Amino acid sequence: MAPGPLEGYAARFDDLFGSLAQRRGFREYLAGLLAPRERNKTLTALAGAEPVTGAGHPAVQRLQFFLSESRWDADQVNSRRLELLLADPATAPHGGGVLVIDDSGDRKDGVKTAHVGHQWLGRYGKTGNGVVTVTTVWADERLYYPVHAVPYTPAKHFAKGKNDPGFRTKLAIGADLAVRARDAGFAFRAVCADSAYGDQDGFRGELAEAGLPFVMALKPRRGTWAYGPDAHTPVDAAGELAWHGPEDPGDWHPVTRAFRDGHTETWYAADATLGWWGPDGARRLVAATAGPATLPDKATWYLVTNLPRPGGPREADSPHPAASLAEITRIYGIRHWIEQSYKQVKDELGWADFQVRSDVAIRRHQALVNCAFCFCWDAWFHDHPTPHQPVTPRTPPGRGERGRPPRRTAARPTLATGITRDTRLAPPLDHAAALVDRMVEGAPAAAAASPHQLRHRRLRPAPLHPELTNYR
């Protein structure tokens, strides 16, 4: 049995593993990922063994076999994780959330590891040898969690390069993941992505053809054909909008953005015209900024969406509910959750610390990291249930090697502090909520219910308990 509440969570996956050894490996792997991070979470670290010299330890070899050789399906494990999220009222997706698409790269040396190639690594801001994974995250103002993750395989791994039938671009993978999320039962207001995806006409076309709404960023200087005196870039289009000051905003409309620390900011948003994009076109160009007069680079968004304008001619025939300027600004503001999620899975849970080469083992490692991530939410919501959600009894947390766990406080920087006295694992499960601290402390504040939610009389999710967030 796994210690503490992890046993109850892991037991829900037991029927997916064909032997006691596999079920044990699943528990040991999750426990290692959840342990305090004192070094890279390689297999020796997960098993509590010495680096390098401990590679032959039986516990390390068990985890190595579980990850690389034993017979179990990572897709089935991920599907079960999603089923648990859908079934739990505290984490069930709703139409006010968003599905965020992004990709992230991590350095990996050598040439024999699956998916490794010389490519752009966004985390480091440069090109290098590494593995890039396309991910989707479901999020609202209250929580976020990963949905799917698929490694991108560079063209050099295929016999015919980019012309090989098996080759898929990151854009194609992202569009497929959005459809998979919808088919798995994940409701969302729109698909969000940054300009790396939003600038691609083909990608937006795939989402629209699949019947998915989207709100995506554009690069400010993204060029578009237009007649000489017309706007050619989003910046040009926003610059043509009338602005006479806060007392007379002209074409701009004030939008209030709320933050978790309690402060609010007044931004301004407007529909702009760029080429064939316009307020009532098939694509709307929306500019949102903190300063309409100067359009500051770090506080201005240029967004493209297929959500119709309220009261516009497209509203009646659109398959998607209309979205006001405030709603579009709210939707894109949630996109930044995925950057926070990368910090958690990489800096705390060891997403990039795998030392395996096969495609199967890499995908399994990623599925297990996502399970550990969602266990933290499961443990936290059990201790802080949403209204009308009963608390079910479970096994009390283990005492661990440090004795009874300390009383939980807000804003802990890591899962647990200090170092272990020997090679045994620290008691990670007593501190699962500390990781959730870091997940929620920078969340955007809850906004008013969207028209879509009001129409269906859906209540907004309950806010997080103030013990773990400074939002009131």
Coordinates of C-alpha atoms in Angstrom, one line a residue:
M1 CA 0.0 0.0 0.0
A2 CA 1.1 3.5 -0.7
P3 CA 1.3 5.8 2.3
G4 CA -1.4 8.2 3.2
P5 CA -4.1 9.4 0.7
L6 CA -2.1 8.2 -2.3
E7 CA -3.3 4.7 -1.7
G8 CA -6.9 5.7 -2.3
Y9 CA -6.0 7.6 -5.4
A10 CA -3.7 4.9 -6.8
A11 CA -6.3 2.1 -6.1
R12 CA -8.6 3.7 -8.8
F13 CA -6.0 2.6 -11.4
D14 CA -5.4 -0.9 -10.2
D15 CA -7.5 -2.7 -12.8
L16 CA -5.3 -1.2 -15.5
F17 CA -2.3 -3.1 -14.3
G18 CA -2.1 -6.9 -14.7
S19 CA 0.2 -7.8 -11.8
L20 CA 0.9 -6.9 -8.2
A21 CA 4.4 -5.8 -9.3
Q22 CA 2.9 -3.2 -11.7
R23 CA 0.6 -1.8 -9.1
R24 CA 3.5 -1.5 -6.7
G25 CA 5.6 0.2 -9.4
F26 CA 2.8 2.7 -10.0
R27 CA 2.6 3.6 -6.4
E28 CA 6.4 3.8 -5.9
Y29 CA 6.8 6.0 -9.0
L30 CA 4.1 8.5 -7.9
A31 CA 5.5 8.6 -4.4
G32 CA 9.0 9.4 -5.8
L33 CA 7.6 12.2 -8.1
L34 CA 5.8 13.8 -5.1
A35 CA 8.9 13.7 -2.8
P36 CA 10.7 17.0 -2.0
R37 CA 13.0 17.9 -4.9
E38 CA 16.7 17.8 -3.8
R39 CA 18.1 16.6 -7.1
N40 CA 17.0 15.7 -10.5
K41 CA 14.2 13.1 -10.3
T42 CA 15.9 10.3 -12.2
L43 CA 15.0 6.7 -11.4
T44 CA 17.7 6.6 -8.6
A45 CA 16.2 9.7 -7.0
L46 CA 12.6 8.3 -7.3
A47 CA 13.8 5.1 -5.5
G48 CA 15.8 7.0 -2.9
A49 CA 19.1 5.5 -4.1
E50 CA 22.5 7.2 -4.6
P51 CA 23.1 8.8 -8.0
V52 CA 24.9 6.7 -10.5
T53 CA 26.3 4.1 -8.0
G54 CA 22.8 3.2 -7.0
A55 CA 21.6 2.4 -10.5
G56 CA 21.9 -1.3 -9.7
H57 CA 19.8 -1.2 -6.6
P58 CA 16.8 -3.6 -6.7
A59 CA 14.4 -0.7 -6.1
V60 CA 15.8 1.2 -9.0
Q61 CA 15.8 -1.8 -11.3
R62 CA 12.1 -2.4 -10.4
L63 CA 11.2 1.1 -11.5
Q64 CA 13.3 0.8 -14.6
F65 CA 11.5 -2.4 -15.6
F66 CA 8.1 -0.9 -14.7
L67 CA 8.7 2.2 -16.9
S68 CA 10.4 0.5 -19.9
E69 CA 9.6 -3.2 -20.1
S70 CA 6.4 -4.1 -18.3
R71 CA 3.1 -4.3 -20.2
W72 CA 0.7 -1.5 -19.4
D73 CA -0.9 1.2 -21.5
A74 CA -0.1 4.9 -20.8
D75 CA -3.1 6.0 -22.8
Q76 CA -5.4 3.9 -20.6
V77 CA -3.8 5.4 -17.5
N78 CA -4.3 8.9 -18.8
S79 CA -7.9 8.1 -19.8
R80 CA -8.7 6.9 -16.3
R81 CA -7.1 10.1 -14.9
L82 CA -9.4 12.2 -17.1
E83 CA -12.4 10.1 -16.1
L84 CA -11.7 10.8 -12.4
L85 CA -11.4 14.6 -13.1
L86 CA -14.7 14.5 -15.0
A87 CA -16.5 12.6 -12.3
D88 CA -15.4 14.8 -9.4
P89 CA -17.6 17.9 -8.9
A90 CA -14.6 19.8 -7.7
T91 CA -12.6 19.4 -10.9
A92 CA -15.3 18.7 -13.5
P93 CA -14.9 21.0 -16.6
H94 CA -17.6 23.4 -17.5
G95 CA -18.4 25.8 -20.3
G96 CA -16.8 28.8 -18.6
G97 CA -13.3 27.3 -18.8
V98 CA -10.8 27.2 -21.6
L99 CA -8.6 24.6 -23.3
V100 CA -5.1 25.9 -23.7
I101 CA -2.7 24.5 -26.3
D102 CA 1.0 25.0 -26.1
D103 CA 4.3 23.2 -26.5
S104 CA 7.4 23.1 -24.3
G105 CA 10.9 21.8 -25.0
D106 CA 13.6 20.3 -22.7
R107 CA 17.2 19.7 -23.3
K108 CA 18.2 16.1 -24.1
D109 CA 21.6 15.0 -25.4
G110 CA 22.4 12.2 -27.8
V111 CA 20.8 11.0 -31.0
K112 CA 19.2 7.6 -30.0
T113 CA 16.5 9.0 -27.7
A114 CA 13.0 9.0 -29.3
H115 CA 11.8 12.5 -30.4
V116 CA 15.2 14.2 -29.9
G117 CA 16.2 16.8 -32.4
H118 CA 17.8 20.1 -33.0
Q119 CA 14.8 22.4 -32.5
W120 CA 13.4 25.5 -30.8
L121 CA 13.2 25.0 -27.0
G122 CA 10.8 27.7 -25.8
R123 CA 11.7 27.2 -22.1
Y124 CA 15.3 28.3 -22.9
G125 CA 14.5 30.8 -25.6
K126 CA 16.9 29.3 -28.1
T127 CA 17.4 26.4 -30.5
G128 CA 19.1 23.3 -29.1
N129 CA 19.0 19.5 -28.9
G130 CA 15.9 18.4 -27.0
V131 CA 12.4 16.9 -26.8
V132 CA 9.4 19.0 -27.5
T133 CA 5.9 18.0 -26.2
V134 CA 2.6 19.5 -27.3
T135 CA 0.2 19.7 -24.3
T136 CA -3.3 20.8 -23.6
V137 CA -4.5 22.2 -20.2
W138 CA -8.0 22.8 -19.0
A139 CA -8.3 25.8 -16.8
D140 CA -10.7 28.4 -15.3
E141 CA -10.1 31.1 -12.7
R142 CA -10.1 28.4 -10.0
L143 CA -7.9 25.5 -11.1
Y144 CA -6.0 24.0 -14.0
Y145 CA -4.7 20.6 -14.9
P146 CA -3.2 18.8 -17.9
V147 CA -5.4 16.9 -20.3
H148 CA -3.2 15.3 -23.0
A149 CA 0.5 15.4 -23.9
V150 CA 2.0 14.1 -27.1
P151 CA 5.8 14.4 -28.0
Y152 CA 6.6 16.0 -31.3
T153 CA 8.8 13.8 -33.5
P154 CA 11.2 15.8 -35.8
A155 CA 11.3 14.9 -39.5
K156 CA 14.7 13.4 -39.2
H157 CA 13.2 10.4 -37.4
F158 CA 11.2 9.5 -40.5
A159 CA 12.4 7.7 -43.7
K160 CA 10.9 10.3 -46.0
G161 CA 11.3 13.3 -43.7
K162 CA 8.4 15.8 -43.8
N163 CA 6.9 13.9 -46.7
D164 CA 6.5 10.7 -44.6
P165 CA 2.9 9.8 -43.9
G166 CA 3.7 9.4 -40.2
F167 CA 5.1 12.9 -39.8
R168 CA 2.9 15.4 -38.0
T169 CA 3.7 19.0 -37.3
K170 CA 3.1 20.5 -33.8
L171 CA 0.2 22.4 -35.3
A172 CA -1.5 19.2 -36.5
I173 CA -0.9 17.5 -33.1
G174 CA -2.4 20.5 -31.3
A175 CA -5.5 20.5 -33.4
D176 CA -5.9 16.8 -32.8
L177 CA -5.5 17.2 -29.1
A178 CA -8.2 19.9 -29.0
V179 CA -10.7 17.5 -30.8
R180 CA -9.7 14.6 -28.4
A181 CA -10.4 16.8 -25.4
R182 CA -13.8 17.7 -26.6
D183 CA -14.6 14.0 -27.5
A184 CA -13.5 13.0 -24.0
G185 CA -16.2 15.2 -22.5
F186 CA -14.2 18.3 -21.7
A187 CA -16.5 21.4 -22.0
F188 CA -14.8 24.7 -22.6
R189 CA -15.6 28.2 -23.8
A190 CA -12.8 28.4 -26.3
V191 CA -9.5 27.0 -27.3
C192 CA -6.6 29.4 -26.4
A193 CA -3.0 29.6 -27.7
D194 CA -0.2 32.1 -28.0
S195 CA 0.9 33.6 -31.3
A196 CA 3.0 30.6 -32.3
Y197 CA -0.3 28.9 -33.0
G198 CA -2.6 31.9 -33.5
D199 CA -0.5 33.2 -36.4
Q200 CA -1.1 30.1 -38.4
D201 CA -4.1 30.3 -40.8
G202 CA -4.2 26.6 -41.3
F203 CA -4.3 25.8 -37.6
R204 CA -7.2 28.2 -37.0
G205 CA -8.9 26.7 -40.1
E206 CA -8.6 23.1 -38.7
L207 CA -10.2 24.2 -35.4
A208 CA -13.0 26.0 -37.1
E209 CA -13.6 23.0 -39.4
A210 CA -13.9 20.8 -36.3
G211 CA -16.5 23.2 -34.9
L212 CA -14.3 24.5 -32.1
P213 CA -14.3 28.1 -30.9
F214 CA -11.0 29.8 -30.3
V215 CA -9.3 33.0 -29.0
M216 CA -5.7 33.2 -30.0
A217 CA -2.9 35.8 -29.9
L218 CA -1.3 37.3 -32.9
K219 CA 2.2 38.8 -33.2
P220 CA 1.9 42.6 -33.2
R221 CA 3.7 42.9 -36.5
R222 CA 2.1 40.0 -38.3
G223 CA 1.7 41.3 -41.8
T224 CA -1.6 41.0 -43.8
W225 CA -2.2 42.1 -47.4
A226 CA -4.3 45.2 -47.7
Y227 CA -4.6 48.3 -49.9
G228 CA -1.9 50.9 -49.4
P229 CA -3.6 53.3 -46.9
D230 CA -5.3 50.4 -45.0
A231 CA -3.9 48.7 -41.9
H232 CA -1.4 46.0 -42.6
T233 CA -0.6 44.7 -39.0
P234 CA -2.6 44.3 -35.8
V235 CA -0.7 47.3 -34.4
D236 CA -1.7 49.4 -37.3
A237 CA -5.3 48.3 -36.9
A238 CA -5.3 49.2 -33.2
G239 CA -3.6 52.5 -33.9
E240 CA -6.5 53.6 -36.1
L241 CA -9.0 53.3 -33.3
A242 CA -10.2 56.5 -31.8
W243 CA -9.0 57.3 -28.2
H244 CA -9.6 60.7 -26.5
G245 CA -8.8 59.7 -22.9
P246 CA -10.5 57.8 -20.1
E247 CA -13.4 60.3 -20.0
D248 CA -14.0 59.8 -23.8
P249 CA -12.6 56.4 -24.8
G250 CA -13.9 56.6 -28.3
D251 CA -13.8 53.1 -29.9
W252 CA -12.4 51.5 -26.8
H253 CA -14.4 50.0 -24.0
P254 CA -13.2 49.7 -20.4
V255 CA -12.7 46.2 -19.1
T256 CA -12.0 45.4 -15.5
R257 CA -9.4 42.6 -14.8
A258 CA -9.3 41.2 -11.2
F259 CA -6.2 39.5 -9.7
R260 CA -5.7 37.1 -6.9
D261 CA -4.0 39.6 -4.6
G262 CA -7.2 41.6 -4.6
H263 CA -6.2 44.5 -6.9
T264 CA -8.0 45.3 -10.1
E265 CA -6.8 46.9 -13.3
T266 CA -8.8 48.8 -15.9
W267 CA -7.9 47.7 -19.4
Y268 CA -9.5 48.7 -22.6
A269 CA -10.6 46.5 -25.5
A270 CA -12.0 47.2 -28.9
D271 CA -12.9 45.4 -32.2
A272 CA -10.5 46.4 -34.9
T273 CA -10.5 45.9 -38.7
L274 CA -7.6 44.3 -40.5
G275 CA -8.0 43.0 -44.1
W276 CA -11.1 40.8 -44.1
W277 CA -11.2 40.6 -40.3
G278 CA -13.7 42.8 -38.6
P279 CA -16.3 43.1 -35.9
D280 CA -18.9 41.2 -38.0
G281 CA -16.5 39.0 -40.1
A282 CA -15.9 35.3 -39.8
R283 CA -12.8 36.3 -37.8
R284 CA -12.7 39.2 -35.3
L285 CA -9.6 41.1 -34.4
V286 CA -9.8 42.2 -30.8
A287 CA -7.2 44.5 -29.2
A288 CA -6.9 44.6 -25.4
T289 CA -4.5 46.9 -23.7
A290 CA -3.7 48.8 -20.5
G291 CA -2.8 51.9 -22.5
P292 CA -4.8 52.7 -25.7
A293 CA -2.7 55.8 -26.2
T294 CA 0.7 54.1 -26.4
L295 CA -0.2 50.3 -26.8
P296 CA 2.6 49.1 -24.5
D297 CA 4.2 45.9 -25.8
K298 CA 4.0 44.1 -22.5
A299 CA 0.4 45.1 -21.7
T300 CA -1.3 44.8 -25.0
W301 CA -2.9 41.7 -26.6
Y302 CA -3.9 41.3 -30.2
L303 CA -6.4 38.5 -30.4
V304 CA -8.2 36.7 -33.2
T305 CA -11.4 34.8 -32.5
N306 CA -14.3 33.1 -34.3
L307 CA -16.8 34.0 -31.5
P308 CA -19.4 36.4 -32.8
R309 CA -20.1 39.9 -31.5
P310 CA -23.2 40.2 -29.3
G311 CA -26.0 41.7 -31.4
G312 CA -24.1 41.3 -34.6
P313 CA -25.4 39.7 -37.8
R314 CA -23.4 36.5 -37.2
E315 CA -24.8 35.8 -33.7
A316 CA -28.0 34.0 -34.9
D317 CA -26.3 31.6 -37.2
S318 CA -23.1 31.0 -35.2
P319 CA -22.7 27.6 -33.5
H320 CA -20.9 29.3 -30.6
P321 CA -22.4 31.8 -28.1
A322 CA -21.6 35.4 -28.6
A323 CA -18.7 36.9 -26.6
S324 CA -18.4 40.5 -25.5
L325 CA -15.0 42.3 -25.4
A326 CA -14.8 41.7 -21.7
E327 CA -15.5 38.0 -22.2
I328 CA -12.8 37.6 -24.8
T329 CA -10.3 39.4 -22.5
R330 CA -11.3 37.1 -19.7
I331 CA -10.8 34.0 -21.8
Y332 CA -7.3 34.9 -23.0
G333 CA -6.3 35.9 -19.5
I334 CA -6.8 32.3 -18.4
R335 CA -4.3 31.1 -21.0
H336 CA -1.3 32.0 -18.8
W337 CA -2.2 29.1 -16.5
I338 CA -0.3 26.8 -18.8
E339 CA 2.9 28.7 -18.1
Q340 CA 2.3 28.1 -14.4
S341 CA 1.6 24.4 -15.0
Y342 CA 5.0 24.0 -16.7
K343 CA 6.7 25.4 -13.6
Q344 CA 4.9 22.7 -11.5
V345 CA 5.5 19.7 -13.7
K346 CA 9.1 20.7 -14.5
D347 CA 10.4 22.3 -11.4
E348 CA 8.6 20.1 -8.8
L349 CA 7.5 16.9 -10.4
G350 CA 10.5 16.0 -12.7
W351 CA 8.8 16.2 -16.1
A352 CA 12.2 16.5 -18.0
D353 CA 14.3 14.3 -15.6
F354 CA 13.6 11.0 -17.4
Q355 CA 16.7 9.0 -18.4
V356 CA 15.0 6.6 -20.9
R357 CA 15.2 6.4 -24.6
S358 CA 12.2 4.6 -26.0
D359 CA 9.0 6.4 -27.1
V360 CA 6.9 4.1 -24.8
A361 CA 8.9 4.9 -21.7
I362 CA 8.8 8.7 -22.4
R363 CA 5.1 8.7 -22.8
R364 CA 4.6 6.6 -19.7
H365 CA 6.8 9.0 -17.7
Q366 CA 4.7 11.9 -18.8
A367 CA 1.4 10.2 -18.0
L368 CA 2.7 9.4 -14.5
V369 CA 3.8 13.0 -13.9
N370 CA 0.3 14.1 -14.9
C371 CA -1.2 11.6 -12.5
A372 CA 1.0 13.0 -9.7
F373 CA -0.1 16.5 -10.6
C374 CA -3.8 15.7 -10.4
F375 CA -3.3 13.8 -7.2
C376 CA -2.3 17.0 -5.5
W377 CA -5.6 18.6 -6.5
D378 CA -7.4 15.5 -5.3
A379 CA -5.8 15.6 -1.9
W380 CA -6.3 19.4 -1.6
F381 CA -10.0 19.3 -2.5
H382 CA -10.5 16.4 0.0
D383 CA -9.3 18.7 2.8
H384 CA -11.1 21.7 1.4
P385 CA -14.3 20.4 -0.2
T386 CA -16.5 22.6 -2.4
P387 CA -19.9 23.5 -0.9
H388 CA -22.3 20.5 -0.7
Q389 CA -19.5 18.1 -1.3
P390 CA -19.3 15.5 1.5
V391 CA -16.0 14.6 3.1
T392 CA -15.4 10.8 2.8
P393 CA -13.1 9.1 5.4
R394 CA -9.7 7.9 4.2
T395 CA -6.5 6.6 5.6
P396 CA -4.8 9.3 7.7
P397 CA -1.4 10.6 6.4
G398 CA 1.6 8.6 7.4
R399 CA 4.0 9.9 10.0
G400 CA 7.0 9.5 7.7
E401 CA 10.6 9.6 8.8
R402 CA 10.2 13.1 10.3
G403 CA 7.3 12.3 12.6
R404 CA 3.9 13.9 12.5
P405 CA 3.6 16.4 9.6
P406 CA 3.6 20.1 10.6
R407 CA 0.4 22.1 10.4
R408 CA -0.2 23.3 6.8
T409 CA 0.4 26.9 6.1
A410 CA 0.1 29.0 3.0
A411 CA 2.6 29.8 0.2
R412 CA 5.2 27.0 0.8
P413 CA 7.8 27.2 -1.9
T414 CA 8.2 23.4 -2.3
L415 CA 6.5 20.2 -1.5
A416 CA 8.5 19.8 1.7
T417 CA 11.6 21.6 3.1
G418 CA 14.9 20.3 4.5
I419 CA 16.8 17.2 3.4
T420 CA 16.5 13.5 4.2
R421 CA 18.7 11.9 6.7
D422 CA 19.5 8.9 4.6
T423 CA 18.6 7.4 1.2
R424 CA 14.9 6.7 2.1
L425 CA 12.1 8.8 0.7
A426 CA 10.9 11.8 2.5
P427 CA 7.2 11.8 3.4
P428 CA 5.8 13.6 0.3
L429 CA 2.2 12.7 0.8
D430 CA 1.9 14.7 4.0
H431 CA 2.7 17.8 2.0
A432 CA 0.7 17.5 -1.2
A433 CA -1.3 20.6 -0.5
A434 CA 1.9 22.7 -0.4
L435 CA 2.4 22.1 -4.1
V436 CA -1.2 23.2 -4.7
D437 CA -0.3 26.4 -2.8
R438 CA 2.1 27.3 -5.7
M439 CA -0.5 26.3 -8.2
V440 CA -3.2 28.6 -7.0
E441 CA -1.5 31.6 -5.5
G442 CA -1.1 33.4 -8.8
A443 CA -4.5 32.5 -10.3
P444 CA -6.6 35.1 -12.0
A445 CA -9.6 36.1 -9.8
A446 CA -13.1 34.9 -10.5
A447 CA -15.0 37.0 -12.9
A448 CA -18.7 37.4 -13.5
A449 CA -20.5 34.5 -15.1
S450 CA -20.3 34.5 -18.9
P451 CA -23.5 34.8 -21.0
H452 CA -23.1 31.1 -21.8
Q453 CA -23.1 30.2 -18.2
L454 CA -26.0 32.4 -17.4
R455 CA -28.0 31.0 -20.2
H456 CA -27.7 27.5 -18.8
R457 CA -28.1 28.7 -15.2
R458 CA -24.7 27.2 -14.3
L459 CA -23.2 28.3 -11.0
R460 CA -19.7 29.5 -10.9
P461 CA -17.3 27.2 -9.1
A462 CA -16.7 27.9 -5.4
P463 CA -13.5 30.0 -4.8
L464 CA -10.4 28.4 -3.2
H465 CA -10.2 28.6 0.5
P466 CA -8.3 31.8 1.7
E467 CA -5.9 29.6 3.6
L468 CA -4.1 28.8 0.4
T469 CA -4.6 31.9 -1.6
N470 CA -4.5 35.6 -1.0
Y471 CA -7.6 36.2 -3.1
R472 CA -10.6 37.3 -1.1

